[in-house]
Coordinates of C-alpha atoms and ligand atoms in Angstrom, one line a residue:
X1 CA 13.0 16.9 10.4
X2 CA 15.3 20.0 11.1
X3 CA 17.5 19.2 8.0
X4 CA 14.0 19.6 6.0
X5 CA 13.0 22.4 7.0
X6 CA 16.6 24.0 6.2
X7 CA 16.3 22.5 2.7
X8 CA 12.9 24.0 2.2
X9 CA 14.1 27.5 3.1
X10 CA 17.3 27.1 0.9
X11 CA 15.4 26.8 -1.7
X12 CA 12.6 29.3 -1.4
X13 CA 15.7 31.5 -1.0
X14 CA 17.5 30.9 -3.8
X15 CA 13.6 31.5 -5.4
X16 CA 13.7 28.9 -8.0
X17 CA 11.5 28.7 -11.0
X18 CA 10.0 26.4 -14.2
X19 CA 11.6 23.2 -14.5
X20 CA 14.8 23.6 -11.7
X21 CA 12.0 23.8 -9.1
X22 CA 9.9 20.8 -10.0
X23 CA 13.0 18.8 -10.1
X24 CA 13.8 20.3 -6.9
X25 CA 11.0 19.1 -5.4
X26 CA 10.6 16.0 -7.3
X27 CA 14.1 15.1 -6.1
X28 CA 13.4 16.3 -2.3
X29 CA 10.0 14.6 -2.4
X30 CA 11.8 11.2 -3.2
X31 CA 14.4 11.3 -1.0
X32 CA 12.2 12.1 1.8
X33 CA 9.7 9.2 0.3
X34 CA 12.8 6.8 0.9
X35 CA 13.7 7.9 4.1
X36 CA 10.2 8.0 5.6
X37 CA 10.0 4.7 4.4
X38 CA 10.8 2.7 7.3
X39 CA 8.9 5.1 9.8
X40 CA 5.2 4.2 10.1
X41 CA 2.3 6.8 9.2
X42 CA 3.9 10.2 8.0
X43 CA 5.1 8.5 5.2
X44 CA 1.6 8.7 3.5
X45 CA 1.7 12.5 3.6
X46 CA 5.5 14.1 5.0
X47 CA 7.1 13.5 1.2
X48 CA 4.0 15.2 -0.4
X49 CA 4.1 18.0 1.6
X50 CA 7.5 18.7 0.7
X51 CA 7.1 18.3 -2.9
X52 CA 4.6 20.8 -2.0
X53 CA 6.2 23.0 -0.2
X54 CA 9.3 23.5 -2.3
X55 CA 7.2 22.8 -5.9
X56 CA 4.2 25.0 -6.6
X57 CA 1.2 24.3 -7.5
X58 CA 1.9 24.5 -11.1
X59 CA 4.4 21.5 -10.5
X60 CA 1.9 19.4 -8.8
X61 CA 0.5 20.0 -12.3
X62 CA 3.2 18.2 -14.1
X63 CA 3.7 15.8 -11.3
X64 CA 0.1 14.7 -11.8
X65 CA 1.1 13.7 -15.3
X66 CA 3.1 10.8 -13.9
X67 CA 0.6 7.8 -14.1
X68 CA 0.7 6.6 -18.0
X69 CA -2.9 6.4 -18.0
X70 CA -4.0 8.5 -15.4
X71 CA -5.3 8.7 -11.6
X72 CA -8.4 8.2 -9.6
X73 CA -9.7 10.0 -7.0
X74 CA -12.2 8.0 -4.5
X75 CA -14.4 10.1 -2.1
X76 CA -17.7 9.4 -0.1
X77 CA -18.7 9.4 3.7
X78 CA -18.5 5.9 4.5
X79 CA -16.2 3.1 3.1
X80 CA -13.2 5.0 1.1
X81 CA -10.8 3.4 2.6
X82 CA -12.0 -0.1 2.0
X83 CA -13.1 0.8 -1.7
X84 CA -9.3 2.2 -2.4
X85 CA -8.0 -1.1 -1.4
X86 CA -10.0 -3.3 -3.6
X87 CA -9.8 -1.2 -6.5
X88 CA -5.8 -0.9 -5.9
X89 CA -5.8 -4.6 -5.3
X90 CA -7.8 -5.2 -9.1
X91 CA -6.2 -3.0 -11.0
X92 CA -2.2 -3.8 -9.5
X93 CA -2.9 -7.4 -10.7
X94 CA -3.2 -5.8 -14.6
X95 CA -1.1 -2.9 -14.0
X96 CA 1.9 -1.2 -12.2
X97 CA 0.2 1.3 -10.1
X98 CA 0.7 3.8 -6.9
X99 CA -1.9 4.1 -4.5
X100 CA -2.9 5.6 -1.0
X101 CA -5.6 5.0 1.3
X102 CA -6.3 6.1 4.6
X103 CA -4.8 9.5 4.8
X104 CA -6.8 11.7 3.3
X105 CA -5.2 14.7 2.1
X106 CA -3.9 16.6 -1.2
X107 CA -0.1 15.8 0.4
X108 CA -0.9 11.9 0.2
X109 CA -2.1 12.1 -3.2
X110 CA 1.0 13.5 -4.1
X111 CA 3.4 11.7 -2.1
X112 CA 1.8 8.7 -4.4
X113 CA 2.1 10.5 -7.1
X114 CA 6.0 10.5 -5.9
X115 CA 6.4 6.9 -8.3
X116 CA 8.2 6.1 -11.4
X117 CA 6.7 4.1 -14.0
X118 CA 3.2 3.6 -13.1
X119 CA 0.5 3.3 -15.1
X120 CA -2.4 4.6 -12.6
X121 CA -2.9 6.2 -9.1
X122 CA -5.2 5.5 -7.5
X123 CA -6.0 7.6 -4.2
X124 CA -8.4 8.1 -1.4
X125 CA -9.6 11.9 -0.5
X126 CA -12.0 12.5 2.3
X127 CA -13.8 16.2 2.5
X128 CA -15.9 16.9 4.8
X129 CA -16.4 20.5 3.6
X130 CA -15.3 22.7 1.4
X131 CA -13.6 25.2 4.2
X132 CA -11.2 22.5 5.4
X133 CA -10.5 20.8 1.6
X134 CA -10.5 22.2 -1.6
X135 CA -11.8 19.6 -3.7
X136 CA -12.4 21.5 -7.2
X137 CA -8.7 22.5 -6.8
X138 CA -8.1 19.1 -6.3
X139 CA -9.7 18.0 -9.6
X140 CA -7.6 21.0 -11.3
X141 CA -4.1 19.6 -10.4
X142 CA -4.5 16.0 -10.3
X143 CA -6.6 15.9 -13.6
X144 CA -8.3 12.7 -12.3
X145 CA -9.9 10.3 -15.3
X146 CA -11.4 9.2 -12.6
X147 CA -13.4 10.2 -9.8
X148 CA -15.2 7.3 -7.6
X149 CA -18.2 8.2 -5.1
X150 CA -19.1 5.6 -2.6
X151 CA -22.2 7.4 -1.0
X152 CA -22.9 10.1 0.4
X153 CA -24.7 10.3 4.1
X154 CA -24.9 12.5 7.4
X155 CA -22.0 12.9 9.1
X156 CA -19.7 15.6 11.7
X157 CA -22.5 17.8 12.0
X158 CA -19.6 20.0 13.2
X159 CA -16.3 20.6 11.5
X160 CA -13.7 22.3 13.9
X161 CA -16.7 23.6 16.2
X162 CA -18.1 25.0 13.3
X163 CA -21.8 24.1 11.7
X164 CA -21.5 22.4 8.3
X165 CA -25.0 21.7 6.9
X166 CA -25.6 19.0 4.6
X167 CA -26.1 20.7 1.4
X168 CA -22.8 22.7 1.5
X169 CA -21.0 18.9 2.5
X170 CA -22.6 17.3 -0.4
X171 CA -21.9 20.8 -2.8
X172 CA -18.2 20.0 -1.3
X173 CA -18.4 15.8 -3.1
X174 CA -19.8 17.0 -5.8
X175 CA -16.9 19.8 -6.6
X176 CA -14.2 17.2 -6.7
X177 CA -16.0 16.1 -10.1
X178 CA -17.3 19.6 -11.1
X179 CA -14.0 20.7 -13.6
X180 CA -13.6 17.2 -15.2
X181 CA -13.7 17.6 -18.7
X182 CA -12.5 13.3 -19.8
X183 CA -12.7 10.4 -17.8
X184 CA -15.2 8.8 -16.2
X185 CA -17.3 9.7 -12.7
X186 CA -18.4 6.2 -10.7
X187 CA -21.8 6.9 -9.1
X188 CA -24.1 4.6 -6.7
X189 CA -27.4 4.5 -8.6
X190 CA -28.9 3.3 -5.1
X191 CA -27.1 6.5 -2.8
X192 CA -29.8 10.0 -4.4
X193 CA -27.1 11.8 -3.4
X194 CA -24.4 10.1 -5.2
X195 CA -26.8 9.6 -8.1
X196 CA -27.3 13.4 -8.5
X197 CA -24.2 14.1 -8.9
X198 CA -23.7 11.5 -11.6
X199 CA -27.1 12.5 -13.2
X200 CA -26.1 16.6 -13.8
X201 CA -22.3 15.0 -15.0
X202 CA -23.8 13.1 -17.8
X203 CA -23.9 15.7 -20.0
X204 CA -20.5 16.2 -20.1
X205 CA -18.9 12.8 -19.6
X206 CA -19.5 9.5 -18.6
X207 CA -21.0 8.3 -15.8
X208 CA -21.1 4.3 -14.8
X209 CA -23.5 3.6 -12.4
X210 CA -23.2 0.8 -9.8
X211 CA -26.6 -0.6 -7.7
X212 CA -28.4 -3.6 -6.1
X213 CA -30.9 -5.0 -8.4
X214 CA -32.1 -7.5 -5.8
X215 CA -35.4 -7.4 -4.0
X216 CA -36.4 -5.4 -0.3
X217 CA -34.4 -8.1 2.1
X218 CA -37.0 -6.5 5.0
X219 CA -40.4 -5.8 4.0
X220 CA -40.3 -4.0 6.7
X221 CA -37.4 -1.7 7.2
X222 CA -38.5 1.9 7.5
X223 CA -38.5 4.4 4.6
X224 CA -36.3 6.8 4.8
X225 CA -36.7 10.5 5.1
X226 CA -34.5 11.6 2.5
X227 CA -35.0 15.0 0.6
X228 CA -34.5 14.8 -3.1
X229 CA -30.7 16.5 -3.8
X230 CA -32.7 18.5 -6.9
X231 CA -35.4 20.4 -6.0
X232 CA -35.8 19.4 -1.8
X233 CA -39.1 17.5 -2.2
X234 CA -39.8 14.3 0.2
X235 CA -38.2 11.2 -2.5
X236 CA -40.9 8.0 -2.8
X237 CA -38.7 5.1 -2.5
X238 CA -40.3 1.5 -4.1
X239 CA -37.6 -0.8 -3.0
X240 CA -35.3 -0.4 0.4
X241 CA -31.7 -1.9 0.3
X242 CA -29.7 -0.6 3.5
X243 CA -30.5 3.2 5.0
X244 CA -30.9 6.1 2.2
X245 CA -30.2 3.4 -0.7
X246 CA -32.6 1.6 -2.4
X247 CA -35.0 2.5 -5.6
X248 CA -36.5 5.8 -5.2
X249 CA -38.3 8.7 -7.6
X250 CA -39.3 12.2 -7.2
X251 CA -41.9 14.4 -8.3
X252 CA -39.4 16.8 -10.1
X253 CA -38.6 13.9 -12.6
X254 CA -35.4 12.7 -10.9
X255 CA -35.2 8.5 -10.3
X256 CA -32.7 6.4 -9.5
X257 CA -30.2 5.8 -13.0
X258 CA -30.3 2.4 -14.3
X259 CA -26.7 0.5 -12.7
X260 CA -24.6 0.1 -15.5
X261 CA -23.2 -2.8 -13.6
X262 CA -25.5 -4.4 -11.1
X263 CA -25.4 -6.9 -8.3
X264 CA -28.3 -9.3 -9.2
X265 CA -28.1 -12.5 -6.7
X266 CA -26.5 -13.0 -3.0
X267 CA -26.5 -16.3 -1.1
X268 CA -25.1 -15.7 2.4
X269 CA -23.8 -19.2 4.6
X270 CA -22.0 -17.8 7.8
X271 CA -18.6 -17.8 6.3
X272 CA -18.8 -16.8 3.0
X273 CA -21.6 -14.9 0.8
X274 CA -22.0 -15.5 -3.2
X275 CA -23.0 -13.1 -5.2
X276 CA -23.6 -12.6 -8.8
X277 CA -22.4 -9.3 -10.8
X278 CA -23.3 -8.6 -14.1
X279 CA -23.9 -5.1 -16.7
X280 CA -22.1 -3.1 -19.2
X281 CA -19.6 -1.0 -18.2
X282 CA -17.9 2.0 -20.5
X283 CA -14.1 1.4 -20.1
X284 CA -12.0 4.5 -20.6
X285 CA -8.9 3.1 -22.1
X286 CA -10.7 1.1 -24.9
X287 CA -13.9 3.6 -25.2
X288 CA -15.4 0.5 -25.9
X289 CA -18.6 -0.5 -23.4
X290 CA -17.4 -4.0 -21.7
X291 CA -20.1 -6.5 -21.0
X292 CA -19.5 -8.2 -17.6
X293 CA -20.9 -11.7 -15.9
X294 CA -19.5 -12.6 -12.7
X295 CA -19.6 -15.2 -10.0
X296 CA -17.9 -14.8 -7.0
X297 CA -17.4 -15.3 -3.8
X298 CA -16.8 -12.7 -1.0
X299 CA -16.3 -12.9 2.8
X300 CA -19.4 -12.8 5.0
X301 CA -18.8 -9.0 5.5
X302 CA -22.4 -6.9 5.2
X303 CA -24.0 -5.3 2.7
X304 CA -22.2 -2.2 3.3
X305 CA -19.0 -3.9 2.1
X306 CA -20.7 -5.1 -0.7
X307 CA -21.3 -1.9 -2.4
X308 CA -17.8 -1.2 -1.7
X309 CA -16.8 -4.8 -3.8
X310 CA -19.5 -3.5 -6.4
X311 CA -18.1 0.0 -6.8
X312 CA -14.5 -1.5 -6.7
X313 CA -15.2 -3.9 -9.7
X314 CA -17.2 -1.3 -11.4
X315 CA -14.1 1.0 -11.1
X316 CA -11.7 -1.8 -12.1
X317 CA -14.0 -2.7 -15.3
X318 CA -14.2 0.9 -16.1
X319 CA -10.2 1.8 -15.9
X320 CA -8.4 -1.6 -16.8
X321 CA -6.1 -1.0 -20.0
X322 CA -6.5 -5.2 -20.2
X323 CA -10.5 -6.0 -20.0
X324 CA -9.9 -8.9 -21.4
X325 CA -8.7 -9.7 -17.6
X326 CA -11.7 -9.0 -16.3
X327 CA -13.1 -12.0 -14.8
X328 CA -10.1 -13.6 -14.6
X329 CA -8.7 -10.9 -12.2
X330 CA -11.8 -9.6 -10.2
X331 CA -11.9 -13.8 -9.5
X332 CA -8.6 -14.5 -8.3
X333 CA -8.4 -11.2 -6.3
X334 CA -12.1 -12.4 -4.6
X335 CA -10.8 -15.3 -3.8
X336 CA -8.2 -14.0 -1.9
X337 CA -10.5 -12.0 0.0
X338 CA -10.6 -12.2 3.8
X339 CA -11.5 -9.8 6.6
X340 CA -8.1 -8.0 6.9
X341 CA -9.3 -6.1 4.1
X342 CA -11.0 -4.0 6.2
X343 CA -9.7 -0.8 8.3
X344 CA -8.5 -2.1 11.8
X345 CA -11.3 -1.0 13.7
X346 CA -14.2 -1.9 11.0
X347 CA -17.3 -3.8 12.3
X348 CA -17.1 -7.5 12.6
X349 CA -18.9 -10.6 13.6
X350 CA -16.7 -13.3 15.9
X351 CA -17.7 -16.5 18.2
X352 CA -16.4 -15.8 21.5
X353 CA -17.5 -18.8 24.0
X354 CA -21.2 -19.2 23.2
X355 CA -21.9 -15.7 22.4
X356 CA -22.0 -14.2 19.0
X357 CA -20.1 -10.9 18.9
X358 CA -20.7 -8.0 16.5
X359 CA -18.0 -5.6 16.9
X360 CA -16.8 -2.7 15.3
X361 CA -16.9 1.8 14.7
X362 CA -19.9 3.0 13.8
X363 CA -19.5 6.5 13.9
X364 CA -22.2 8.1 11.6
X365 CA -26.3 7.2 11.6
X366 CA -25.6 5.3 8.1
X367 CA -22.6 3.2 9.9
X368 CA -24.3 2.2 13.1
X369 CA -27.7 1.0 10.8
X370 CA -25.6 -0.7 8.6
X371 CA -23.8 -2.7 11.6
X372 CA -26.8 -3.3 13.4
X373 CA -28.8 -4.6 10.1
X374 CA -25.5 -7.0 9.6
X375 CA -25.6 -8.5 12.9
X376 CA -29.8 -8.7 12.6
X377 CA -29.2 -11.5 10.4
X378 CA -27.5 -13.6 12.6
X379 CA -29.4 -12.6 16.0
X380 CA -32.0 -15.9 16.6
X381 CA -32.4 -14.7 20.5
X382 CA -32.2 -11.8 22.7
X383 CA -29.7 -9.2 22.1
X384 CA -27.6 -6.8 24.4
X385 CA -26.3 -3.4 22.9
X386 CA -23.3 -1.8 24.3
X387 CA -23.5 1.8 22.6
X388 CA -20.9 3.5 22.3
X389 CA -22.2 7.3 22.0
X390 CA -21.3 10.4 20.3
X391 CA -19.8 14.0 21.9
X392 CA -20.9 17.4 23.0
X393 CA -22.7 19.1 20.2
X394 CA -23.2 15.9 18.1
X395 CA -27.1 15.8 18.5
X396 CA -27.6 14.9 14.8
X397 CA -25.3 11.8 15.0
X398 CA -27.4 10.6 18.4
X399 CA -30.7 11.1 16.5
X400 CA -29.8 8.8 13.3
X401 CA -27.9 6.5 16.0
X402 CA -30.9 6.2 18.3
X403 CA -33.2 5.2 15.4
X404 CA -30.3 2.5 14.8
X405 CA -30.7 1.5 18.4
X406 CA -34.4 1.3 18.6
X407 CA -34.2 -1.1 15.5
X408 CA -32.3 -3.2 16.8
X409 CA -34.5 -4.2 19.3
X410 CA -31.9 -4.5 22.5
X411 CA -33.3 -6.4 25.4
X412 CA -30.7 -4.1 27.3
X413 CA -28.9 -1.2 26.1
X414 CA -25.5 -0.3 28.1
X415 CA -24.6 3.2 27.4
X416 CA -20.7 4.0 27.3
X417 CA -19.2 7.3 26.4
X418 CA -17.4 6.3 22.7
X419 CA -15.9 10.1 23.0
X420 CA -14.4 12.8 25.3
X421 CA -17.7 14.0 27.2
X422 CA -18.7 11.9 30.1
X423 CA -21.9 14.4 30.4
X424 CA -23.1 14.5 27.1
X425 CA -22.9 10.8 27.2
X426 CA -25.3 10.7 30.1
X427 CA -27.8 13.3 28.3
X428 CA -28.0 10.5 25.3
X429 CA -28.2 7.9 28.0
X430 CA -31.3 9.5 29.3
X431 CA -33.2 9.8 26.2
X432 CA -31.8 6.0 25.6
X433 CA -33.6 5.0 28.4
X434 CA -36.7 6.4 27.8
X435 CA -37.2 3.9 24.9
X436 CA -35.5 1.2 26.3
X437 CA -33.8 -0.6 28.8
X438 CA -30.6 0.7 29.8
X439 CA -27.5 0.9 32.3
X440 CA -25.0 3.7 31.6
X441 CA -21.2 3.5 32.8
X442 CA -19.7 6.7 33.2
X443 CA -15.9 5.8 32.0
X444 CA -14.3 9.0 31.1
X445 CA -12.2 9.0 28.1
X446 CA -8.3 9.7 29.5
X447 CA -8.7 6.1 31.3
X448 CA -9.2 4.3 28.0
X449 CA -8.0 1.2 29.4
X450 CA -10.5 0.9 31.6
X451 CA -13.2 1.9 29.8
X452 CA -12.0 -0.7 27.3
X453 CA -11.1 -3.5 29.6
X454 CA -15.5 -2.7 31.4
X455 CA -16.4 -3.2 27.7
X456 CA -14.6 -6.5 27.6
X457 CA -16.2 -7.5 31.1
X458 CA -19.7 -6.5 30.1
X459 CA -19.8 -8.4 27.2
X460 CA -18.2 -11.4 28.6
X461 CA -20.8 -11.4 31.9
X462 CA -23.6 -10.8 29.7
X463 CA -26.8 -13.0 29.8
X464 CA -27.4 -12.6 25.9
X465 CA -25.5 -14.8 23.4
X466 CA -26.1 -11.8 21.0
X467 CA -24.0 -8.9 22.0
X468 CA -23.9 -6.3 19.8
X469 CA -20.7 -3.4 20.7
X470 CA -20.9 0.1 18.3
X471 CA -21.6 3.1 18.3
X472 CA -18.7 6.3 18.2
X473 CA -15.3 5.8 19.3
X474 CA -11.7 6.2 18.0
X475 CA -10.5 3.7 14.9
X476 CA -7.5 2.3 16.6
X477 CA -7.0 3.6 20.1
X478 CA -10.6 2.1 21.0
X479 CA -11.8 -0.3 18.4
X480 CA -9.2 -1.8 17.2
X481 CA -7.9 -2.3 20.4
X482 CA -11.0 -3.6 21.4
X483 CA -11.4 -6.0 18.6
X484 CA -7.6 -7.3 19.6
X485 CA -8.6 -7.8 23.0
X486 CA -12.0 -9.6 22.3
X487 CA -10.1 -11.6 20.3
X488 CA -8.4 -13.3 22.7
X489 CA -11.3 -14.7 24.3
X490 CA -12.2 -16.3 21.2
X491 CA -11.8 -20.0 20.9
Ligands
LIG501 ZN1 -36.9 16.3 -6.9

C-alpha cells in the first residue's frame, strides 16, 4: 500500500495534466486492478480510487466512455445487489461487459470501468443521502444510458448520527437520474416513489416501467399509509402486492404508470415458482419498442425477488444490442437460477429436522414484511419468531418492524439484540411484549458467537415446526454465519 501512496504523490508532484494524467491513472488504476486481484474485497473499490486520486474528475469523464454502448447505474433501498447480478448475468450472455455489485461507491464504478473492450457496465450505487453520495455528480461523469430503480422504502433513519428524513433520501434517488439527457430510466410502476420519479422523467426521455399485473394475493393485507411523492396527500390504493407496492391513485391526478413489461401469472410448488412475463419494452440500442412473452421458471425465492427478476429482464430487454436473444437468453439464464444468487445473508426458507426454517437480514420495515409475508405462505401451524432488533436511535425501523411482527401472528416472540445496544434492545422488547408473547435474551453484541450459537439452540429446542429468525443484524458476521450454521443441522 505504501508503494501507492508514493506513486500517488509522485505524480501530484510532478502536476500532470490533459491526456499524460488520464493515462497515468488509467495505467496505475490497472496495475493496481491486477494486483488487487487475488486479495478478496478491496479489489471492488482500491483501483478506482487510485484512478481517482491521480486522474481528475475530468478523466473519470473520458474513462466513463469505455463501455461501447454505455453503462448502467442501479439504485434503490432494497434488492440492488441481487438486481445487478441478474441483469450482469443477462446481458454477459449477449455481450462482453464489466460489472460491480455490492460495493457501493463512485470508486467501484470506476474500478469497473477499469476494462478493455466491453460493451456495457453495469454497476450497483447505494445512497442513502445526498450528504454522504453525490448522486447528480454521479450521473455527470459516468453519463449512464441507464439508470435502474428497484424501490424506494424507509430505511437508516440516521445517517452517521445525523437525521435524514425521507423526502431528502428520496430527492437524493431521484438526482442520480436528474441530468440524464439519452438513455433510458427503469422505474417500478407498483413502488409511488419509484414511479414519480419515472413519471416527472418522461418528458425528457424514456421511461420503461416494470409491475405486477396479478390480483391482491391477501384480501386482507393492510393498506398502506403511504403519502403521495407529488403533492403529500394520503394515496388510495385498489390492489395490494407486497408493503408500499401495489395499484394506487391520488387526488392530485398521479396513478400508478401502466408496466411496460408486466408479470401477469405465478404458480408457486415448494421448489420452484412459474411465472409468466410479458409487455413492450423500448430498447435503447435499436430505438425500436420490443414486444416480449415469456415463460419461465424461477426459484421459490419471494415476491421480493421477483420484482428484482422483473426489473432485471426489463433492464436486459431495454439495453440488449441483440433482442433477438431475448427469450432465448432470459430462459437459459432462468434456468440456471438457484439460491446462490442471492447476497450471503439474504432471507431463506430450509427443512431442518421437522421444522420449517425462514432465515435471513431483514433490516428495514419493507425487508422484514417481505420475509415474513414469504414465509406466511408456507406456515400451516403455530409459528415462533426470533426477532432480531434494531439499535439506539432506530425507533422508525422498530415501528415498521413491529407491524411486520404483529402480522405475523407469532405464538411466541424471542427478542434478540440484532445490533450493538443490549438496552435499546430491551426497550423494543418491552413494547414487543405488550402485543405479544415474548422472552428476550440479552446477548450483547462483542460475544457474537454466543449470541449466534443461543439463536441456533432456540430454534432447534423450539416447540413450533415454524420458526421464523429476522429482524436487524450484520450481512455476514451474523447472518450469513447463521445461515452456515443452521445449515448444518439440515438433513
Ligand atoms: Zn398527489
Amino acid at each position: 500500500m505504501e508503494e501507492f501512496k508514493y506513486l500517488v504523490g509522485i505524480v501530484r508532484c510532478m502536476g500532470l495534466s490533459g491526456k499524460i494524467r488520464f493515462k497515468t491513472a488509467k495505467v496505475s488504476g490497472k496495475l493496481a486492478k491486477s494486483l488487487v486481484k487475488v486479495g478478496k474485497g478491496m479489489g471492488k473499490s482500491f483501483p478506482g480510487y487510485l484512478f481517482l486520486k491521480i486522474g481528475s474528475y475530468d478523466c473519470l469523464k473520458e474513462l466513463a466512455k469505455t463501455p461501447r454502448v454505455g453503462s448502467i447505474i442501479v439504485t434503490g433501498t432494497n434488492g440492488k445487489t441481487t438486481t445487478t447480478k441478474l441483469i450482469s448475468l443477462l446481458l454477459e450472455n449477449d455481450a462482453p461487459i464489466s460489472y460491480n455489485y455490492d460495493s457501493n461507491t463512485l470508486n467501484a464504478i470506476t474500478t469497473g470501468l477499469l476494462s478493455n473492450n466491453i460493451d456495457y457496465g453495469v454497476f450497483e450505487y447505494g445512497i442513502r443521502d445526498v450528504a454522504h453520495a453525490f448522486p447528480d455528480e454521479v450521473c455527470k461523469l459516468v453519463a449512464p444510458i441507464g439508470v435502474v430503480y428497484t424501490n424506494v422504502s424507509r430505511e437508516h433513519s440516521l445517517v452517521a448520527g445525523v437525521s435524514n428524513p425521507f423526502d431528502k433520501y428520496l430527492m437524493a434517488k431521484e438526482l442520480l437520474c436528474t441530468p440524464m439527457k439519452t438513455g433510458v430510466v427503469i422505474c417500478n410502476a407498483d413502488d409511488p416513489r419509484t414511479a414519480s420519479i419515472g413519471t416527472k422523467k418522461e418528458a425528457e426521455i424514456r421511461v420503461n416501467y416494470y409491475g405486477f399485473d396479478l390480483e391482491s394475493e391477501d384480501k386482507t393485507m393492510a393498506k398502506p399509509d403511504v403519502d403521495c411523492p407529488l403533492c403529500g396527500s394520503k394515496l388510495e390504493y385498489s390492489t395490494m402486492f407486497s408493503n408500499h407496492r401495489g395499484k394506487y391513485s391520488c387526488q392530485c391526478g398521479f396513478e400508478r404508470p401502466e408496466p411496460n413489461m408486466k408479470l401477469t401469472e405465478l404458480t408457486k410448488e415448494f421448489d420452484a415458482w412459474y411465472v409468466t412475463l410479458e409487455g413492450e419494452v423500448y430498447n435503447h440500442t435499436t430505438e425500436k419498442e420490443i414486444p416480449v412473452f415469456l415463460k419461465i421458471k424461477t426459484p421459490a425465492f419471494g415476491l421480493y425477488n421477483l420484482y428484482n427478476l422483473l426489473c432485471a429482464v426489463t433492464t436486459y430487454a431495454s439495453f440488449t444490442n441483440k433482442p433477438e436473444n431475448i427469450e432465448s437468453t432470459v430462459k437459459k439464464i432462468t434456468n440456471s437460477l438457484d439460491l446462490s444468487i442471492l447476497p450471503p445473508g439474504r432471507f431463506e426458507i430450509m427443512k431442518v429436522g421437522d421444522k420449517l426454517v425462514g432465515m435471513g437480514q431483514g433490516d428495514n420495515g419493507d425487508a422484514l414484511n417481505a420475509n415474513v409475508q414469504f414465509m406466511c405462505e408456507y406456515v400451516k401451524d403455530d409459528l415462533g419468531f426470533i426477532y432480531t432488533t434494531p439499535d439506539t436511535g432506530e425507533d422508525e425501523i422498530f415501528e415498521d418492524h413491529l407491524q411486520s411482527v404483529i402480522a405475523a401472528n407469532p405464538k411466541k416472540v424471542y427478542v434478540v439484540p440484532g445490533r450493538t445496544s443490549v438496552d435499546a434492545a430491551k426497550n423494543y422488547y418491552k413494547i414487543i411484549a405488550e402485543n405479544l408473547d415474548a422472552d428476550f435474551y440479552p446477548l450483547p453484541y462483542k460475544e457474537m458467537e454466543e449470541r449466534r450459537s443461543k439463536i441456533i439452540d432456540l430454534i432447534l429446542n423450539s416447540p413450533y415446526k415454524y420458526v421464523l429468525v429476522s429482524g436487524c443484524g450484520p450481512e455476514h458476521y451474523m447472518w450469513a454465519e447463521l445461515k452456515s450454521e443452521l445449515k448444518t443441522h439440515m438433513n
